[in-house]
Coordinates of C-alpha atoms in Angstrom, one line a residue:
Chain R
X1 CA 55.9 84.3 -36.0
X2 CA 55.8 85.3 -39.6
X3 CA 53.2 82.6 -40.6
X4 CA 49.6 83.3 -41.4
X5 CA 48.1 86.1 -43.4
X6 CA 50.3 89.3 -43.9
X7 CA 49.3 91.9 -41.3
X8 CA 50.7 94.7 -43.2
X9 CA 51.6 95.0 -46.9
X10 CA 54.1 97.7 -48.1
X11 CA 54.1 98.3 -52.0
X12 CA 56.0 100.5 -54.0
X13 CA 54.4 103.1 -56.4
X14 CA 56.9 105.1 -58.2
X15 CA 58.7 107.3 -55.6
X16 CA 56.2 106.5 -52.9
X17 CA 55.6 103.5 -50.5
X18 CA 52.2 102.5 -49.7
X19 CA 51.9 100.6 -46.6
X20 CA 48.4 99.1 -45.7
X21 CA 47.6 97.9 -42.3
X22 CA 45.2 95.1 -42.6
X23 CA 44.2 94.4 -39.1
X24 CA 44.7 95.8 -35.6
X25 CA 48.5 95.3 -34.6
X26 CA 49.8 94.8 -31.1
X27 CA 52.6 96.8 -29.7
X28 CA 55.3 94.5 -30.9
X29 CA 53.8 94.1 -34.4
X30 CA 53.6 97.8 -34.5
X31 CA 57.3 98.2 -33.7
X32 CA 58.3 95.6 -36.4
X33 CA 56.1 97.5 -38.9
X34 CA 57.9 100.7 -38.0
X35 CA 61.3 99.2 -38.4
X36 CA 60.4 97.5 -41.5
X37 CA 58.9 100.7 -43.2
X38 CA 61.8 103.0 -42.1
X39 CA 64.2 100.5 -43.5
X40 CA 62.3 100.3 -46.8
X41 CA 62.2 104.0 -47.1
X42 CA 66.0 104.1 -47.4
X43 CA 66.5 101.1 -49.5
X44 CA 63.9 102.0 -52.1
X45 CA 64.9 105.7 -52.0
X46 CA 61.1 106.8 -51.4
X47 CA 60.1 110.5 -51.4
X48 CA 56.7 109.9 -49.9
X49 CA 54.9 107.4 -47.7
X50 CA 51.3 106.6 -47.4
X51 CA 50.1 104.7 -44.5
X52 CA 46.5 103.4 -45.1
X53 CA 44.5 102.5 -41.9
X54 CA 41.1 102.2 -43.6
X55 CA 40.7 98.6 -42.3
X56 CA 41.3 99.6 -38.7
X57 CA 38.2 100.2 -36.5
X58 CA 40.3 101.0 -33.5
X59 CA 43.6 102.8 -33.2
X60 CA 45.1 103.0 -29.6
X61 CA 47.4 105.6 -28.2
X62 CA 50.5 103.5 -28.8
X63 CA 49.5 102.9 -32.3
X64 CA 49.0 106.6 -33.1
X65 CA 52.1 107.6 -31.3
X66 CA 54.0 105.0 -33.4
X67 CA 52.5 106.5 -36.6
X68 CA 53.6 109.9 -35.5
X69 CA 57.1 108.6 -34.8
X70 CA 57.2 106.7 -38.2
X71 CA 56.3 110.1 -39.9
X72 CA 59.0 111.9 -38.1
X73 CA 61.6 109.4 -38.9
X74 CA 60.5 109.1 -42.5
X75 CA 61.0 112.8 -42.8
X76 CA 64.5 112.5 -41.3
X77 CA 65.2 109.9 -44.0
X78 CA 63.8 112.1 -46.7
X79 CA 60.2 111.0 -47.2
X80 CA 56.9 112.8 -46.5
X81 CA 54.2 110.8 -44.9
X82 CA 50.4 111.0 -45.2
X83 CA 48.0 108.9 -43.1
X84 CA 44.9 107.9 -45.1
X85 CA 41.5 106.1 -44.5
X86 CA 40.9 107.2 -40.8
X87 CA 37.4 106.0 -40.2
X88 CA 34.8 108.4 -38.7
X89 CA 34.6 106.5 -35.4
X90 CA 38.4 106.1 -35.1
X91 CA 38.9 109.9 -35.9
X92 CA 36.5 111.0 -33.1
X93 CA 37.8 108.5 -30.6
X94 CA 41.3 109.7 -31.4
X95 CA 40.4 113.3 -30.8
X96 CA 38.6 112.5 -27.7
X97 CA 41.5 110.7 -26.2
X98 CA 43.8 113.6 -27.2
X99 CA 45.9 111.5 -29.5
X100 CA 45.7 113.3 -32.9
X101 CA 48.3 112.7 -35.5
X102 CA 50.3 115.9 -34.6
X103 CA 51.7 117.6 -37.6
X104 CA 51.3 114.5 -39.9
X105 CA 49.1 115.2 -42.8
X106 CA 45.9 113.2 -43.1
X107 CA 43.7 112.5 -46.2
X108 CA 40.5 110.8 -46.9
X109 CA 41.8 107.8 -48.9
X110 CA 44.6 106.4 -50.9
X111 CA 43.7 108.5 -54.0
X112 CA 43.6 111.8 -52.0
X113 CA 46.9 110.7 -50.4
X114 CA 48.6 110.4 -53.7
X115 CA 47.2 113.6 -54.9
X116 CA 48.7 115.3 -51.9
X117 CA 52.0 113.9 -52.2
X118 CA 52.1 114.7 -56.0
X119 CA 51.4 118.3 -55.0
X120 CA 53.9 118.6 -52.2
X121 CA 56.8 116.3 -52.9
X122 CA 59.6 118.2 -54.7
X123 CA 60.7 116.5 -57.9
X124 CA 64.4 116.8 -57.8
X125 CA 67.1 114.9 -59.6
X126 CA 66.7 112.2 -57.1
X127 CA 63.2 111.2 -58.3
X128 CA 64.2 111.2 -61.8
X129 CA 67.1 108.9 -61.2
Chain L
X1 CA -9.1 119.6 21.1
X2 CA -8.1 116.1 22.3
X3 CA -10.9 116.0 24.6
X4 CA -13.4 117.0 21.8
X5 CA -12.1 114.4 19.8
X6 CA -12.4 111.6 22.3
X7 CA -15.9 112.8 23.1
X8 CA -16.8 112.5 19.4
X9 CA -15.4 109.1 19.3
X10 CA -17.5 108.0 22.3
X11 CA -20.6 109.7 20.9
X12 CA -20.2 107.8 17.7
X13 CA -19.5 104.6 19.6
X14 CA -22.7 105.2 21.5
X15 CA -24.8 105.3 18.3
X16 CA -24.7 101.7 17.2
X17 CA -27.5 102.7 14.8
X18 CA -25.0 103.9 12.3
X19 CA -23.8 100.5 11.0
X20 CA -22.0 99.5 7.9
X21 CA -25.0 100.1 5.7
X22 CA -25.2 103.6 6.6
X23 CA -21.6 104.1 5.8
X24 CA -22.3 102.9 2.4
X25 CA -24.9 105.5 2.1
X26 CA -22.7 108.2 3.0
X27 CA -21.0 108.8 -0.3
X28 CA -24.3 108.8 -2.4
X29 CA -25.6 111.2 0.1
X30 CA -22.6 113.4 -0.2
X31 CA -22.8 113.3 -4.1
X32 CA -26.4 114.1 -3.9
X33 CA -25.5 117.3 -1.7
X34 CA -22.8 118.3 -4.3
X35 CA -25.1 117.9 -7.2
X36 CA -27.7 119.9 -5.4
X37 CA -25.6 122.8 -4.7
X38 CA -23.7 122.5 -8.0
X39 CA -24.2 126.1 -9.3
X40 CA -23.4 127.8 -5.9
X41 CA -20.3 125.7 -5.3
X42 CA -19.0 126.0 -8.9
X43 CA -19.2 129.8 -8.7
X44 CA -17.5 129.8 -5.3
X45 CA -14.8 127.8 -6.9
X46 CA -14.5 130.0 -9.9
X47 CA -14.2 133.0 -7.8
X48 CA -11.5 131.3 -5.7
X49 CA -9.6 130.5 -8.8
X50 CA -9.9 134.2 -9.9
X51 CA -8.7 135.4 -6.4
X52 CA -5.8 133.1 -6.4
X53 CA -4.7 134.6 -9.9
X54 CA -4.7 131.1 -11.6
X55 CA -5.4 130.3 -15.2
X56 CA -4.6 133.8 -16.7
X57 CA -4.3 132.2 -20.1
X58 CA -8.1 131.5 -20.3
X59 CA -11.0 133.6 -21.0
X60 CA -13.9 133.9 -18.6
X61 CA -16.2 131.9 -20.9
X62 CA -13.6 129.1 -21.3
X63 CA -13.2 129.1 -17.5
X64 CA -17.0 128.8 -17.1
X65 CA -17.1 125.8 -19.5
X66 CA -14.0 124.1 -18.1
X67 CA -14.9 124.6 -14.4
X68 CA -18.4 123.1 -15.2
X69 CA -17.0 119.9 -16.8
X70 CA -14.2 119.5 -14.1
X71 CA -16.8 119.8 -11.4
X72 CA -19.2 117.2 -13.0
X73 CA -16.3 115.0 -13.6
X74 CA -15.1 115.3 -10.0
X75 CA -18.5 114.5 -8.5
X76 CA -18.8 111.8 -11.0
X77 CA -15.7 110.1 -9.7
X78 CA -16.7 110.6 -6.2
X79 CA -19.8 108.6 -7.1
X80 CA -18.5 105.8 -9.2
X81 CA -15.0 105.6 -7.7
X82 CA -13.6 105.1 -11.3
X83 CA -11.0 107.6 -12.4
X84 CA -10.9 106.5 -16.1
X85 CA -13.3 109.0 -17.4
X86 CA -11.5 111.8 -15.5
X87 CA -8.1 110.5 -16.6
X88 CA -9.4 110.8 -20.2
X89 CA -10.7 114.4 -19.7
X90 CA -7.7 115.5 -17.7
X91 CA -5.4 114.5 -20.6
X92 CA -7.7 116.1 -23.2
X93 CA -7.9 119.2 -21.1
X94 CA -4.1 119.2 -20.7
X95 CA -3.6 118.8 -24.5
X96 CA -5.7 122.0 -25.0
X97 CA -4.1 124.2 -22.3
X98 CA -0.4 123.1 -22.4
X99 CA 0.2 125.0 -25.7
X100 CA -1.2 128.1 -24.0
X101 CA 1.5 128.1 -21.4
X102 CA -0.7 126.7 -18.3
X103 CA 1.7 125.6 -15.7
X104 CA 1.6 122.5 -13.5
X105 CA 1.1 124.4 -10.4
X106 CA -1.9 126.3 -11.8
X107 CA -3.6 122.8 -12.7
X108 CA -2.8 121.4 -9.3
X109 CA -3.9 124.6 -7.6
X110 CA -7.3 124.6 -9.2
X111 CA -8.1 121.0 -8.3
X112 CA -6.9 121.6 -4.6
X113 CA -9.1 124.7 -4.5
X114 CA -12.1 122.6 -5.7
X115 CA -11.3 120.0 -3.0
X116 CA -11.2 122.7 -0.4
X117 CA -14.4 124.4 -1.6
X118 CA -16.2 121.0 -1.5
X119 CA -14.8 120.2 1.8
X120 CA -15.9 123.4 3.3
X121 CA -19.4 122.9 2.1
X122 CA -19.4 119.5 3.7
X123 CA -18.2 121.0 7.0
X124 CA -21.0 123.4 6.8
X125 CA -23.7 120.8 6.1
X126 CA -22.5 118.4 8.8
X127 CA -21.1 120.9 11.5
X128 CA -23.7 119.7 13.9
X129 CA -22.6 116.2 14.1
X130 CA -18.9 115.7 14.4
X131 CA -19.2 111.9 14.3
X132 CA -20.9 112.0 11.0
X133 CA -18.7 114.7 9.7
X134 CA -15.7 112.5 10.4
X135 CA -17.1 109.6 8.5
X136 CA -18.2 111.8 5.7
X137 CA -14.6 113.2 5.5
X138 CA -13.3 109.6 5.7
X139 CA -15.3 108.8 2.5
X140 CA -14.6 112.0 0.8
X141 CA -10.7 112.6 1.4
X142 CA -9.4 109.4 -0.2
X143 CA -11.5 110.0 -3.3
X144 CA -10.6 113.6 -3.5
X145 CA -6.9 112.9 -3.0
X146 CA -7.1 110.2 -5.7
X147 CA -8.7 112.8 -8.1
X148 CA -6.0 115.4 -7.3
X149 CA -3.4 112.9 -8.0
X150 CA -4.9 111.6 -11.2
X151 CA -5.3 115.1 -12.6
X152 CA -1.7 116.2 -11.7
X153 CA -0.2 113.0 -13.2
X154 CA -2.4 113.2 -16.3
X155 CA -1.2 116.8 -16.8
X156 CA 2.5 115.9 -16.3
X157 CA 2.1 112.8 -18.6
X158 CA 0.7 115.0 -21.4
X159 CA 3.3 117.5 -20.9
X160 CA 6.1 115.0 -21.1
X161 CA 4.4 113.5 -24.2
X162 CA 4.4 117.0 -25.8
X163 CA 8.2 117.4 -24.9
X164 CA 9.1 114.1 -26.3
X165 CA 7.3 114.7 -29.6
X166 CA 9.1 118.1 -29.8
X167 CA 12.5 116.5 -29.1
X168 CA 11.8 113.9 -31.9
X169 CA 10.8 116.8 -34.2
X170 CA 14.0 118.7 -33.5
X171 CA 16.1 115.6 -33.8
X172 CA 14.7 115.0 -37.3
X173 CA 15.5 118.3 -38.7
X174 CA 18.5 118.8 -36.6
X175 CA 21.7 118.5 -38.5
X176 CA 21.5 118.5 -42.3
X177 CA 24.8 118.0 -44.1
X178 CA 24.4 119.7 -47.6
X179 CA 26.7 119.1 -50.5
X180 CA 27.0 122.6 -52.4
X181 CA 29.7 121.8 -54.7
X182 CA 31.8 118.8 -55.5
X183 CA 33.8 118.1 -52.4
X184 CA 32.3 121.0 -50.4
X185 CA 29.8 120.5 -47.6
X186 CA 27.8 123.0 -45.6
X187 CA 26.4 122.3 -42.2
X188 CA 24.2 125.0 -41.0
X189 CA 23.4 124.8 -37.3
X190 CA 20.3 126.4 -36.0
X191 CA 19.0 126.4 -32.6
X192 CA 20.5 125.4 -29.2
X193 CA 23.3 122.9 -29.5
X194 CA 23.1 120.5 -26.6
X195 CA 25.1 117.5 -25.9
X196 CA 22.9 115.2 -27.8
X197 CA 22.8 117.3 -30.8
X198 CA 26.6 117.9 -30.8
X199 CA 27.1 114.2 -30.7
X200 CA 24.7 113.8 -33.6
X201 CA 26.4 116.5 -35.5
X202 CA 29.8 114.9 -35.3
X203 CA 28.4 111.6 -36.5
X204 CA 26.6 113.2 -39.4
X205 CA 29.6 115.4 -40.4
X206 CA 32.2 112.6 -40.3
X207 CA 30.2 110.0 -42.2
X208 CA 29.2 112.9 -44.6
X209 CA 32.8 113.6 -45.3
X210 CA 33.3 110.0 -46.2
X211 CA 30.3 109.5 -48.5
X212 CA 30.7 112.9 -50.3
X213 CA 34.4 112.8 -50.3
X214 CA 34.5 116.2 -48.9
X215 CA 37.7 118.2 -48.7
X216 CA 36.2 121.3 -47.3
X217 CA 33.4 121.7 -44.8
X218 CA 31.7 124.9 -43.8
X219 CA 30.0 124.8 -40.5
X220 CA 27.8 127.8 -40.1
X221 CA 26.7 128.5 -36.5
X222 CA 25.0 132.0 -37.1
X223 CA 21.8 130.4 -35.8
X224 CA 23.3 129.0 -32.5
X225 CA 22.7 131.3 -29.7
X226 CA 25.2 130.0 -27.3
X227 CA 27.0 126.9 -26.4
X228 CA 28.4 125.6 -23.0
X229 CA 31.8 124.5 -22.4
X230 CA 31.4 120.8 -23.1
X231 CA 29.7 121.5 -26.3
X232 CA 32.3 123.9 -27.4
X233 CA 34.9 121.2 -26.6
X234 CA 33.0 118.7 -28.6
X235 CA 32.9 121.3 -31.6
X236 CA 36.6 121.7 -31.5
X237 CA 37.1 117.9 -31.3
X238 CA 34.8 117.5 -34.3
X239 CA 37.0 119.9 -36.2
X240 CA 40.2 117.9 -35.3
X241 CA 38.5 114.6 -36.3
X242 CA 37.5 116.0 -39.7
X243 CA 41.0 117.0 -40.2
X244 CA 42.1 113.4 -39.4
X245 CA 39.8 112.3 -42.3
X246 CA 41.5 114.8 -44.6
X247 CA 38.9 117.5 -44.7
X248 CA 39.5 121.1 -43.6
X249 CA 36.7 122.8 -41.6
X250 CA 35.9 126.4 -41.9
X251 CA 33.5 127.8 -39.2
X252 CA 31.5 130.8 -39.9
X253 CA 29.2 133.0 -38.1
X254 CA 30.7 132.7 -34.6
X255 CA 28.7 134.9 -32.2
X256 CA 30.6 137.1 -29.7
X257 CA 29.3 134.8 -26.9
X258 CA 30.5 131.6 -28.4
X259 CA 33.8 133.4 -29.4
X260 CA 34.2 134.2 -25.7
X261 CA 33.4 130.7 -24.5
X262 CA 35.9 129.3 -26.9
X263 CA 38.7 131.6 -25.7
X264 CA 37.6 131.1 -22.0
X265 CA 38.0 127.4 -22.1
X266 CA 41.4 127.7 -23.4
X267 CA 41.1 125.1 -26.3
X268 CA 43.8 125.3 -28.9
X269 CA 42.3 127.4 -31.6
X270 CA 45.3 128.0 -33.8
X271 CA 44.1 125.3 -36.2
X272 CA 40.5 126.5 -36.2
X273 CA 39.8 128.2 -39.5
X274 CA 37.0 130.8 -38.8
X275 CA 35.6 133.3 -41.1
X276 CA 33.0 136.1 -40.1
X277 CA 30.0 135.0 -42.3
X278 CA 28.7 132.3 -44.4
X279 CA 29.4 134.2 -47.5
X280 CA 33.0 134.7 -46.7
X281 CA 33.4 131.1 -45.6
X282 CA 32.0 129.8 -49.0
X283 CA 34.4 132.1 -50.9
X284 CA 37.3 130.8 -48.9
X285 CA 36.1 127.3 -49.3
X286 CA 36.1 127.8 -53.2
X287 CA 39.4 129.3 -53.1
X288 CA 40.7 126.2 -51.2
X289 CA 39.2 123.9 -53.8
X290 CA 40.6 126.0 -56.6
X291 CA 37.1 127.4 -57.8
X292 CA 36.8 130.8 -59.3
X293 CA 33.4 132.1 -59.6
X294 CA 33.2 134.8 -62.3
X295 CA 30.0 137.0 -63.0
X296 CA 29.1 137.2 -66.5
X297 CA 29.1 140.7 -68.0
X298 CA 25.7 142.6 -68.1
X299 CA 24.0 140.4 -65.5
X300 CA 21.7 141.7 -62.9
X301 CA 23.3 143.5 -59.7
X302 CA 25.8 145.5 -61.7

């Protein structure tokens, strides 16, 4: 099950986690990604999460709902989520089908996402630790 | 009437002298007749056009010239049976008169009038001999119908060509996406927004956001008169999609009509950032991007 090229990579960058989705995930892979990411947020004491979907040329309703759920769970575990790299076609298709990202912040690309997190994530004693 | 008709049929059957060869002579005879009375018939036609209130857009001189050439073309088609020259002429004529607002019904109307004028003159000439008149009409009607058909089709073809050309032109200058500052795009929309243009606008805007790495987009719709419900929805979706790509959209110059449409269709407008005019929109965009524009002392306008 876990053989073959990685479908998702999760990297740590300072207080943030950067999760890149490399290819379209099916529902069970999406769930595994969610569990894995939420677990890592706690383990690595992250304050922000960037989910990069630039490689996806399609995002179905389950996928976008899971992303929303991840953002909500991450918030409960103390990290702010920003979704980056939504392609133009994907963006419009998502809106058409009425499946936006809800209250989750979105940014153009990874760089923008990092800038956003730097701006909004409060730097408390926890980040300095 | 029926009795008359059968009588005519009998009479003509009783004249075996009129054989195939005479039939072939009918059309040239008819053409000769129409040539002979050209001036009179043409004038009659012109006065009928005038009475029917057709072709307002043309001056009497133009009418004179055009009716003459239409008449000659008409007779020529009757003579040769080939509509190619007429087709060419009709297309050329259409090209000249379409920009002046001549309608399809007018063009078809004048051709049908000419058909009628000529038919009447044939009735008059052959009224003594019903059998002959019948055969003359047999020769005349199909050709005349073909002519009317050709002219109408040429006119409509030409009209469609003009429309297509204009659509292409509109499409080309339709939706410019203009970078005005780093990370700030302006999208002025001028003219009616239909489905096709709205679709194009979305595509241009979303790819524009990517290529210019835009953070703020100002869509100015001062020049758009009104939008229908589906286009309004599309516009709102475009704004949402831009947000998904990390750009905020400011809409400026919403007319009262469009504002009403947007409210009536009940879309969620809470996330729509709108500002009265383009100037205000640019100022807001600069604020969002952290620009401050300061006028130097002593410059003009103080």
